[in-house]
Amino acid sequence: MTADPTGPAVAGDRDPPAVDLFLLAAHGLPATVRYARAAEAAGLGGVWLAEHHFISYGQCPSATTLAGYLLGATSRIAVGTAAAVLSTRHPVALAEETILLDAVSGGRFRLGVARGGPWVDLAVFGTGLDRYHRGFAEALDLLRRWLSGAATVDADGEFFTFQDVPVVPRPARPIPIWTAATSPATVALAASRALPLLLGVHDDDAAKAAMLARYADIAAEHGHDPAAVPHASVHLIGLADDPAAARRQLRRALPPWLATTREYVRIDGTPPAHRDLDAYVEHLLRIHPLGSAQECAAHLAASAAVTGVHRQLLMVEGVGPAAVDEQIAAIGAELLPALTGTRQPSGSSPGSGSAVVQGGLQRLR
């Protein structure tokens, strides 16, 4: 039994992490809907949606809106945001949307937030650099209070000031918040409040473990039990007959997609720094699971042992649009059994799924 994603896991829990998908809407919104439905059919626990503005790297401008649609289009899986950009949103509006989605979905919605970047988004939405640099903690705390179950909330801060108002609808229970963290400041902020982290695809296991060790120290200083916090980690996945086949596929598909990150525009007009794409692709291929289901399962298990995360989010769009459906089917039919030692849940169709998997893995040769 995996840790309950709606609350802290039991300290010392050694069960395998839950496995979800991480979707950026890289191949368009209709494809993203199809991937989410496929994830449910494959037996995965959930999908998490990234949010971007004015950039084709990710084509979902509102993770909560798309989450609402996917919750209606599915019946079992959890749907989360990884992450809604808090620096361009009013925290009360985001909290109200969260409570609404939690209520109408029967508790299947998960909220993850991020600081975001110093992009032109801040100018378009009128929040500005001050909200980005100094206002994230205040916005996060206001969001937390609204989701805490309190009957009323007021604000008297630098960025948000209003009189005491009723929380309507009021959440049936405190709703947790995951926080995407790539900087020491955000790690410290989340740790001081015992908020679970969403760890990105860029860092290797050693870097993630170091980040979580720092988190644990700060959380303990504030009286929290860091072992009870259910962190999540994103992993690029390349299921294929062998690692070489996965590398070939990803070397073809990743560079043109990653090149779209160069569409970011800084709010001050200066050009953002650009990665060496070939070097970055090779870095990703070194640190993420590639190859057969058994090889990928071993990699994910080893990663979980190093980091201690409770949830692993698999980034499937990197293989390119022609292969994603087969990757998702392979995750359900081959990877999940390799990770857990169990077969697909009843109600799925392992026969047809296995056929799709075999076709997909042949394609990746």
CSV table of N, CA, C and O in Angstrom, one decimal, residues 206-290:
chain,number,residue,atom,x,y,z
A,206,ALA,N,21.6,12.5,-6.4
A,206,ALA,CA,22.4,13.0,-5.3
A,206,ALA,C,22.0,14.5,-5.0
A,206,ALA,O,22.0,14.9,-3.9
A,207,ALA,N,21.7,15.2,-6.1
A,207,ALA,CA,21.3,16.6,-5.8
A,207,ALA,C,20.0,16.7,-5.1
A,207,ALA,O,19.7,17.5,-4.3
A,208,LYS,N,19.0,15.8,-5.5
A,208,LYS,CA,17.7,15.8,-4.9
A,208,LYS,C,17.9,15.3,-3.4
A,208,LYS,O,17.2,15.9,-2.5
A,209,ALA,N,18.7,14.4,-3.2
A,209,ALA,CA,18.9,13.9,-1.8
A,209,ALA,C,19.5,15.0,-0.9
A,209,ALA,O,19.1,15.2,0.2
A,210,ALA,N,20.5,15.8,-1.5
A,210,ALA,CA,21.0,16.9,-0.8
A,210,ALA,C,20.0,18.0,-0.5
A,210,ALA,O,19.9,18.6,0.6
A,211,MET,N,19.1,18.2,-1.4
A,211,MET,CA,18.1,19.2,-1.2
A,211,MET,C,17.1,18.7,-0.1
A,211,MET,O,16.7,19.5,0.7
A,212,LEU,N,16.8,17.5,-0.1
A,212,LEU,CA,15.9,16.9,0.9
A,212,LEU,C,16.5,16.8,2.2
A,212,LEU,O,15.9,17.0,3.3
A,213,ALA,N,17.8,16.7,2.3
A,213,ALA,CA,18.6,16.7,3.6
A,213,ALA,C,18.5,18.1,4.2
A,213,ALA,O,18.3,18.2,5.4
A,214,ARG,N,18.7,19.1,3.3
A,214,ARG,CA,18.6,20.5,3.8
A,214,ARG,C,17.1,20.7,4.3
A,214,ARG,O,16.9,21.4,5.3
A,215,TYR,N,16.2,20.3,3.5
A,215,TYR,CA,14.8,20.4,3.9
A,215,TYR,C,14.5,19.8,5.3
A,215,TYR,O,13.9,20.4,6.1
A,216,ALA,N,15.1,18.6,5.5
A,216,ALA,CA,14.9,17.9,6.7
A,216,ALA,C,15.4,18.6,7.9
A,216,ALA,O,14.8,18.7,9.0
A,217,ASP,N,16.6,19.2,7.7
A,217,ASP,CA,17.2,20.0,8.8
A,217,ASP,C,16.3,21.2,9.2
A,217,ASP,O,16.1,21.5,10.4
A,218,ILE,N,15.9,21.9,8.2
A,218,ILE,CA,15.1,23.1,8.4
A,218,ILE,C,13.7,22.7,9.0
A,218,ILE,O,13.2,23.4,9.9
A,219,ALA,N,13.1,21.7,8.5
A,219,ALA,CA,11.8,21.2,9.0
A,219,ALA,C,11.9,20.9,10.5
A,219,ALA,O,11.1,21.2,11.3
A,220,ALA,N,13.0,20.1,10.8
A,220,ALA,CA,13.2,19.7,12.2
A,220,ALA,C,13.4,20.9,13.1
A,220,ALA,O,12.9,21.0,14.2
A,221,GLU,N,14.1,21.9,12.6
A,221,GLU,CA,14.3,23.2,13.4
A,221,GLU,C,13.0,23.9,13.7
A,221,GLU,O,12.9,24.6,14.7
A,222,HIS,N,12.0,23.7,12.8
A,222,HIS,CA,10.6,24.3,13.0
A,222,HIS,C,9.7,23.3,13.7
A,222,HIS,O,8.4,23.6,13.7
A,223,GLY,N,10.1,22.2,14.2
A,223,GLY,CA,9.3,21.3,15.0
A,223,GLY,C,8.5,20.3,14.1
A,223,GLY,O,7.6,19.7,14.6
A,224,HIS,N,8.9,20.2,12.9
A,224,HIS,CA,8.1,19.2,12.0
A,224,HIS,C,8.9,17.9,11.9
A,224,HIS,O,10.1,17.9,12.0
A,225,ASP,N,8.2,16.9,11.6
A,225,ASP,CA,8.8,15.6,11.3
A,225,ASP,C,9.1,15.4,9.8
A,225,ASP,O,8.1,15.2,9.1
A,226,PRO,N,10.3,15.6,9.3
A,226,PRO,CA,10.5,15.5,7.9
A,226,PRO,C,10.2,14.2,7.3
A,226,PRO,O,9.9,14.1,6.1
A,227,ALA,N,10.3,13.1,8.1
A,227,ALA,CA,10.0,11.8,7.5
A,227,ALA,C,8.5,11.6,7.2
A,227,ALA,O,8.1,10.7,6.5
A,228,ALA,N,7.7,12.5,7.7
A,228,ALA,CA,6.2,12.4,7.5
A,228,ALA,C,5.7,13.2,6.3
A,228,ALA,O,4.5,13.3,6.0
A,229,VAL,N,6.7,13.8,5.5
A,229,VAL,CA,6.3,14.7,4.4
A,229,VAL,C,6.4,13.9,3.1
A,229,VAL,O,7.5,13.4,2.7
A,230,PRO,N,5.3,13.8,2.3
A,230,PRO,CA,5.3,12.9,1.1
A,230,PRO,C,5.8,13.7,-0.1
A,230,PRO,O,5.0,14.1,-1.0
A,231,HIS,N,7.1,13.8,-0.3
A,231,HIS,CA,7.7,14.5,-1.5
A,231,HIS,C,7.4,13.7,-2.7
A,231,HIS,O,7.2,12.5,-2.7
A,232,ALA,N,7.5,14.4,-3.9
A,232,ALA,CA,7.4,13.8,-5.2
A,232,ALA,C,8.5,14.3,-6.1
A,232,ALA,O,9.1,15.3,-5.9
A,233,SER,N,8.9,13.4,-7.0
A,233,SER,CA,10.0,13.7,-7.9
A,233,SER,C,9.6,13.3,-9.3
A,233,SER,O,9.0,12.3,-9.6
A,234,VAL,N,10.1,14.2,-10.3
A,234,VAL,CA,9.8,14.0,-11.7
A,234,VAL,C,11.0,13.2,-12.3
A,234,VAL,O,12.1,13.5,-12.1
A,235,HIS,N,10.6,12.3,-13.2
A,235,HIS,CA,11.6,11.4,-13.9
A,235,HIS,C,11.3,11.3,-15.4
A,235,HIS,O,10.2,10.9,-15.7
A,236,LEU,N,12.2,11.7,-16.2
A,236,LEU,CA,12.0,11.3,-17.6
A,236,LEU,C,12.1,9.8,-17.8
A,236,LEU,O,12.9,9.2,-17.1
A,237,ILE,N,11.2,9.3,-18.6
A,237,ILE,CA,11.2,7.8,-18.8
A,237,ILE,C,11.3,7.5,-20.3
A,237,ILE,O,10.8,8.2,-21.2
A,238,GLY,N,12.1,6.4,-20.6
A,238,GLY,CA,12.2,5.9,-21.9
A,238,GLY,C,12.2,4.4,-21.9
A,238,GLY,O,13.2,3.8,-21.8
A,239,LEU,N,11.0,3.8,-22.0
A,239,LEU,CA,10.8,2.4,-22.1
A,239,LEU,C,11.1,1.9,-23.5
A,239,LEU,O,10.5,2.4,-24.4
A,240,ALA,N,12.0,0.9,-23.6
A,240,ALA,CA,12.3,0.4,-24.9
A,240,ALA,C,12.9,-1.0,-24.7
A,240,ALA,O,13.1,-1.4,-23.6
A,241,ASP,N,13.3,-1.6,-25.8
A,241,ASP,CA,13.9,-3.0,-25.7
A,241,ASP,C,15.1,-2.9,-24.9
A,241,ASP,O,15.4,-3.9,-24.2
A,242,ASP,N,15.9,-1.9,-25.0
A,242,ASP,CA,17.1,-1.7,-24.3
A,242,ASP,C,17.5,-0.3,-24.2
A,242,ASP,O,16.9,0.6,-24.9
A,243,PRO,N,18.4,0.1,-23.3
A,243,PRO,CA,18.7,1.5,-23.1
A,243,PRO,C,19.2,2.2,-24.4
A,243,PRO,O,18.9,3.4,-24.6
A,244,ALA,N,19.9,1.5,-25.3
A,244,ALA,CA,20.4,2.1,-26.5
A,244,ALA,C,19.3,2.6,-27.4
A,244,ALA,O,19.3,3.7,-28.0
A,245,ALA,N,18.2,1.7,-27.5
A,245,ALA,CA,17.1,2.1,-28.3
A,245,ALA,C,16.4,3.3,-27.7
A,245,ALA,O,15.9,4.2,-28.4
A,246,ALA,N,16.2,3.4,-26.3
A,246,ALA,CA,15.6,4.5,-25.7
A,246,ALA,C,16.4,5.8,-25.9
A,246,ALA,O,15.9,6.9,-26.2
A,247,ARG,N,17.8,5.7,-25.9
A,247,ARG,CA,18.6,6.9,-26.1
A,247,ARG,C,18.4,7.4,-27.5
A,247,ARG,O,18.4,8.6,-27.7
A,248,ARG,N,18.4,6.5,-28.5
A,248,ARG,CA,18.2,6.9,-29.9
A,248,ARG,C,16.9,7.7,-30.0
A,248,ARG,O,16.9,8.7,-30.7
A,249,GLN,N,15.8,7.1,-29.5
A,249,GLN,CA,14.5,7.8,-29.6
A,249,GLN,C,14.6,9.2,-28.9
A,249,GLN,O,14.1,10.2,-29.5
A,250,LEU,N,15.1,9.3,-27.7
A,250,LEU,CA,15.1,10.5,-27.0
A,250,LEU,C,16.0,11.5,-27.6
A,250,LEU,O,15.8,12.7,-27.6
A,251,ARG,N,17.1,11.1,-28.2
A,251,ARG,CA,18.0,12.0,-28.8
A,251,ARG,C,17.4,12.6,-30.1
A,251,ARG,O,17.7,13.7,-30.5
A,252,ARG,N,16.5,11.9,-30.7
A,252,ARG,CA,15.7,12.5,-31.8
A,252,ARG,C,14.6,13.4,-31.4
A,252,ARG,O,14.5,14.5,-32.0
A,253,ALA,N,13.9,13.1,-30.3
A,253,ALA,CA,12.7,13.8,-30.0
A,253,ALA,C,13.0,15.0,-29.0
A,253,ALA,O,12.2,16.0,-29.1
A,254,LEU,N,13.9,14.8,-28.1
A,254,LEU,CA,14.1,15.8,-27.1
A,254,LEU,C,14.6,17.2,-27.6
A,254,LEU,O,14.1,18.2,-27.2
A,255,PRO,N,15.6,17.2,-28.4
A,255,PRO,CA,16.2,18.6,-28.7
A,255,PRO,C,15.2,19.6,-29.3
A,255,PRO,O,15.2,20.7,-28.9
A,256,PRO,N,14.4,19.2,-30.3
A,256,PRO,CA,13.5,20.2,-30.9
A,256,PRO,C,12.4,20.6,-29.8
A,256,PRO,O,12.0,21.8,-29.9
A,257,TRP,N,12.0,19.7,-28.9
A,257,TRP,CA,11.1,20.1,-27.9
A,257,TRP,C,11.8,21.1,-26.9
A,257,TRP,O,11.3,22.1,-26.6
A,258,LEU,N,12.9,20.7,-26.4
A,258,LEU,CA,13.6,21.5,-25.4
A,258,LEU,C,14.0,22.9,-26.0
A,258,LEU,O,14.1,23.8,-25.2
A,259,ALA,N,14.2,22.9,-27.3
A,259,ALA,CA,14.6,24.2,-27.9
A,259,ALA,C,13.5,25.2,-27.7
A,259,ALA,O,13.7,26.4,-27.8
A,260,THR,N,12.2,24.8,-27.5
A,260,THR,CA,11.1,25.7,-27.3
A,260,THR,C,11.2,26.5,-26.0
A,260,THR,O,10.5,27.5,-25.8
A,261,THR,N,12.1,26.0,-25.1
A,261,THR,CA,12.3,26.8,-23.8
A,261,THR,C,12.9,28.1,-24.1
A,261,THR,O,12.9,29.0,-23.3
A,262,ARG,N,13.5,28.2,-25.3
A,262,ARG,CA,14.2,29.5,-25.7
A,262,ARG,C,13.1,30.6,-26.0
A,262,ARG,O,13.5,31.7,-26.3
A,263,GLU,N,11.9,30.2,-26.0
A,263,GLU,CA,10.8,31.2,-26.2
A,263,GLU,C,10.5,32.0,-25.0
A,263,GLU,O,9.8,33.0,-25.1
A,264,TYR,N,11.1,31.7,-23.8
A,264,TYR,CA,10.9,32.5,-22.6
A,264,TYR,C,11.3,33.9,-22.9
A,264,TYR,O,12.4,34.1,-23.5
A,265,VAL,N,10.6,34.9,-22.4
A,265,VAL,CA,10.9,36.3,-22.4
A,265,VAL,C,11.0,36.8,-21.0
A,265,VAL,O,10.0,36.8,-20.3
A,266,ARG,N,12.1,37.4,-20.7
A,266,ARG,CA,12.2,38.0,-19.3
A,266,ARG,C,11.5,39.3,-19.2
A,266,ARG,O,11.3,40.0,-20.2
A,267,ILE,N,11.0,39.6,-18.0
A,267,ILE,CA,10.2,40.8,-17.8
A,267,ILE,C,11.0,42.1,-18.1
A,267,ILE,O,10.4,43.1,-18.5
A,268,ASP,N,12.3,42.0,-17.9
A,268,ASP,CA,13.1,43.2,-18.1
A,268,ASP,C,13.7,43.3,-19.5
A,268,ASP,O,14.4,44.2,-19.8
A,269,GLY,N,13.3,42.4,-20.4
A,269,GLY,CA,13.7,42.4,-21.8
A,269,GLY,C,15.0,41.8,-22.1
A,269,GLY,O,15.4,41.7,-23.2
A,270,THR,N,15.8,41.4,-21.0
A,270,THR,CA,17.1,40.8,-21.3
A,270,THR,C,16.9,39.4,-21.7
A,270,THR,O,16.0,38.7,-21.3
A,271,PRO,N,17.8,38.8,-22.6
A,271,PRO,CA,17.6,37.5,-23.0
A,271,PRO,C,17.9,36.5,-21.9
A,271,PRO,O,18.9,36.7,-21.2
A,272,PRO,N,17.1,35.4,-21.8
A,272,PRO,CA,17.4,34.4,-20.8
A,272,PRO,C,18.6,33.6,-21.2
A,272,PRO,O,19.0,33.5,-22.4
A,273,ALA,N,19.3,33.0,-20.2
A,273,ALA,CA,20.4,32.1,-20.5
A,273,ALA,C,19.9,30.8,-21.2
A,273,ALA,O,18.8,30.4,-20.9
A,274,HIS,N,20.6,30.4,-22.2
A,274,HIS,CA,20.3,29.2,-23.0
A,274,HIS,C,21.2,28.0,-22.7
A,274,HIS,O,22.4,28.2,-22.7
A,275,ARG,N,20.7,26.9,-22.4
A,275,ARG,CA,21.5,25.7,-22.2
A,275,ARG,C,22.1,25.2,-23.5
A,275,ARG,O,21.5,25.4,-24.6
A,276,ASP,N,23.2,24.5,-23.5
A,276,ASP,CA,23.7,23.7,-24.6
A,276,ASP,C,22.7,22.5,-24.6
A,276,ASP,O,22.8,21.6,-23.8
A,277,LEU,N,21.9,22.4,-25.6
A,277,LEU,CA,20.8,21.4,-25.7
A,277,LEU,C,21.4,20.0,-25.8
A,277,LEU,O,20.9,19.1,-25.1
A,278,ASP,N,22.4,19.8,-26.6
A,278,ASP,CA,23.0,18.5,-26.7
A,278,ASP,C,23.5,18.0,-25.4
A,278,ASP,O,23.3,16.9,-25.0
A,279,ALA,N,24.2,18.9,-24.7
A,279,ALA,CA,24.8,18.5,-23.4
A,279,ALA,C,23.7,18.2,-22.4
A,279,ALA,O,23.8,17.3,-21.6
A,280,TYR,N,22.6,19.0,-22.5
A,280,TYR,CA,21.5,18.8,-21.5
A,280,TYR,C,20.8,17.5,-21.8
A,280,TYR,O,20.5,16.8,-20.8
A,281,VAL,N,20.6,17.2,-23.0
A,281,VAL,CA,20.0,15.9,-23.4
A,281,VAL,C,20.8,14.8,-22.8
A,281,VAL,O,20.3,13.8,-22.2
A,282,GLU,N,22.1,14.8,-23.0
A,282,GLU,CA,23.0,13.8,-22.5
A,282,GLU,C,23.0,13.7,-21.0
A,282,GLU,O,23.0,12.6,-20.4
A,283,HIS,N,22.9,14.8,-20.3
A,283,HIS,CA,22.7,14.8,-18.9
A,283,HIS,C,21.4,14.1,-18.5
A,283,HIS,O,21.4,13.3,-17.6
A,284,LEU,N,20.3,14.4,-19.1
A,284,LEU,CA,19.1,13.7,-18.8
A,284,LEU,C,19.1,12.2,-19.1
A,284,LEU,O,18.6,11.4,-18.3
A,285,LEU,N,19.8,11.8,-20.1
A,285,LEU,CA,19.9,10.4,-20.4
A,285,LEU,C,20.7,9.7,-19.4
A,285,LEU,O,20.5,8.5,-19.2
A,286,ARG,N,21.7,10.4,-18.8
A,286,ARG,CA,22.5,9.7,-17.8
A,286,ARG,C,21.8,9.5,-16.5
A,286,ARG,O,22.1,8.6,-15.8
A,287,ILE,N,20.8,10.4,-16.2
A,287,ILE,CA,20.3,10.4,-14.8
A,287,ILE,C,18.9,9.8,-14.7
A,287,ILE,O,18.4,9.6,-13.6
A,288,HIS,N,18.3,9.4,-15.8
A,288,HIS,CA,16.9,9.0,-15.8
A,288,HIS,C,16.7,7.5,-16.3
A,288,HIS,O,17.6,7.0,-17.0
A,289,PRO,N,15.6,6.9,-15.9
A,289,PRO,CA,15.4,5.5,-16.3
A,289,PRO,C,15.2,5.2,-17.8
A,289,PRO,O,14.3,5.8,-18.4
A,290,LEU,N,16.0,4.4,-18.4
A,290,LEU,CA,15.9,4.0,-19.8
A,290,LEU,C,16.0,2.5,-20.0
A,290,LEU,O,16.7,1.9,-19.2
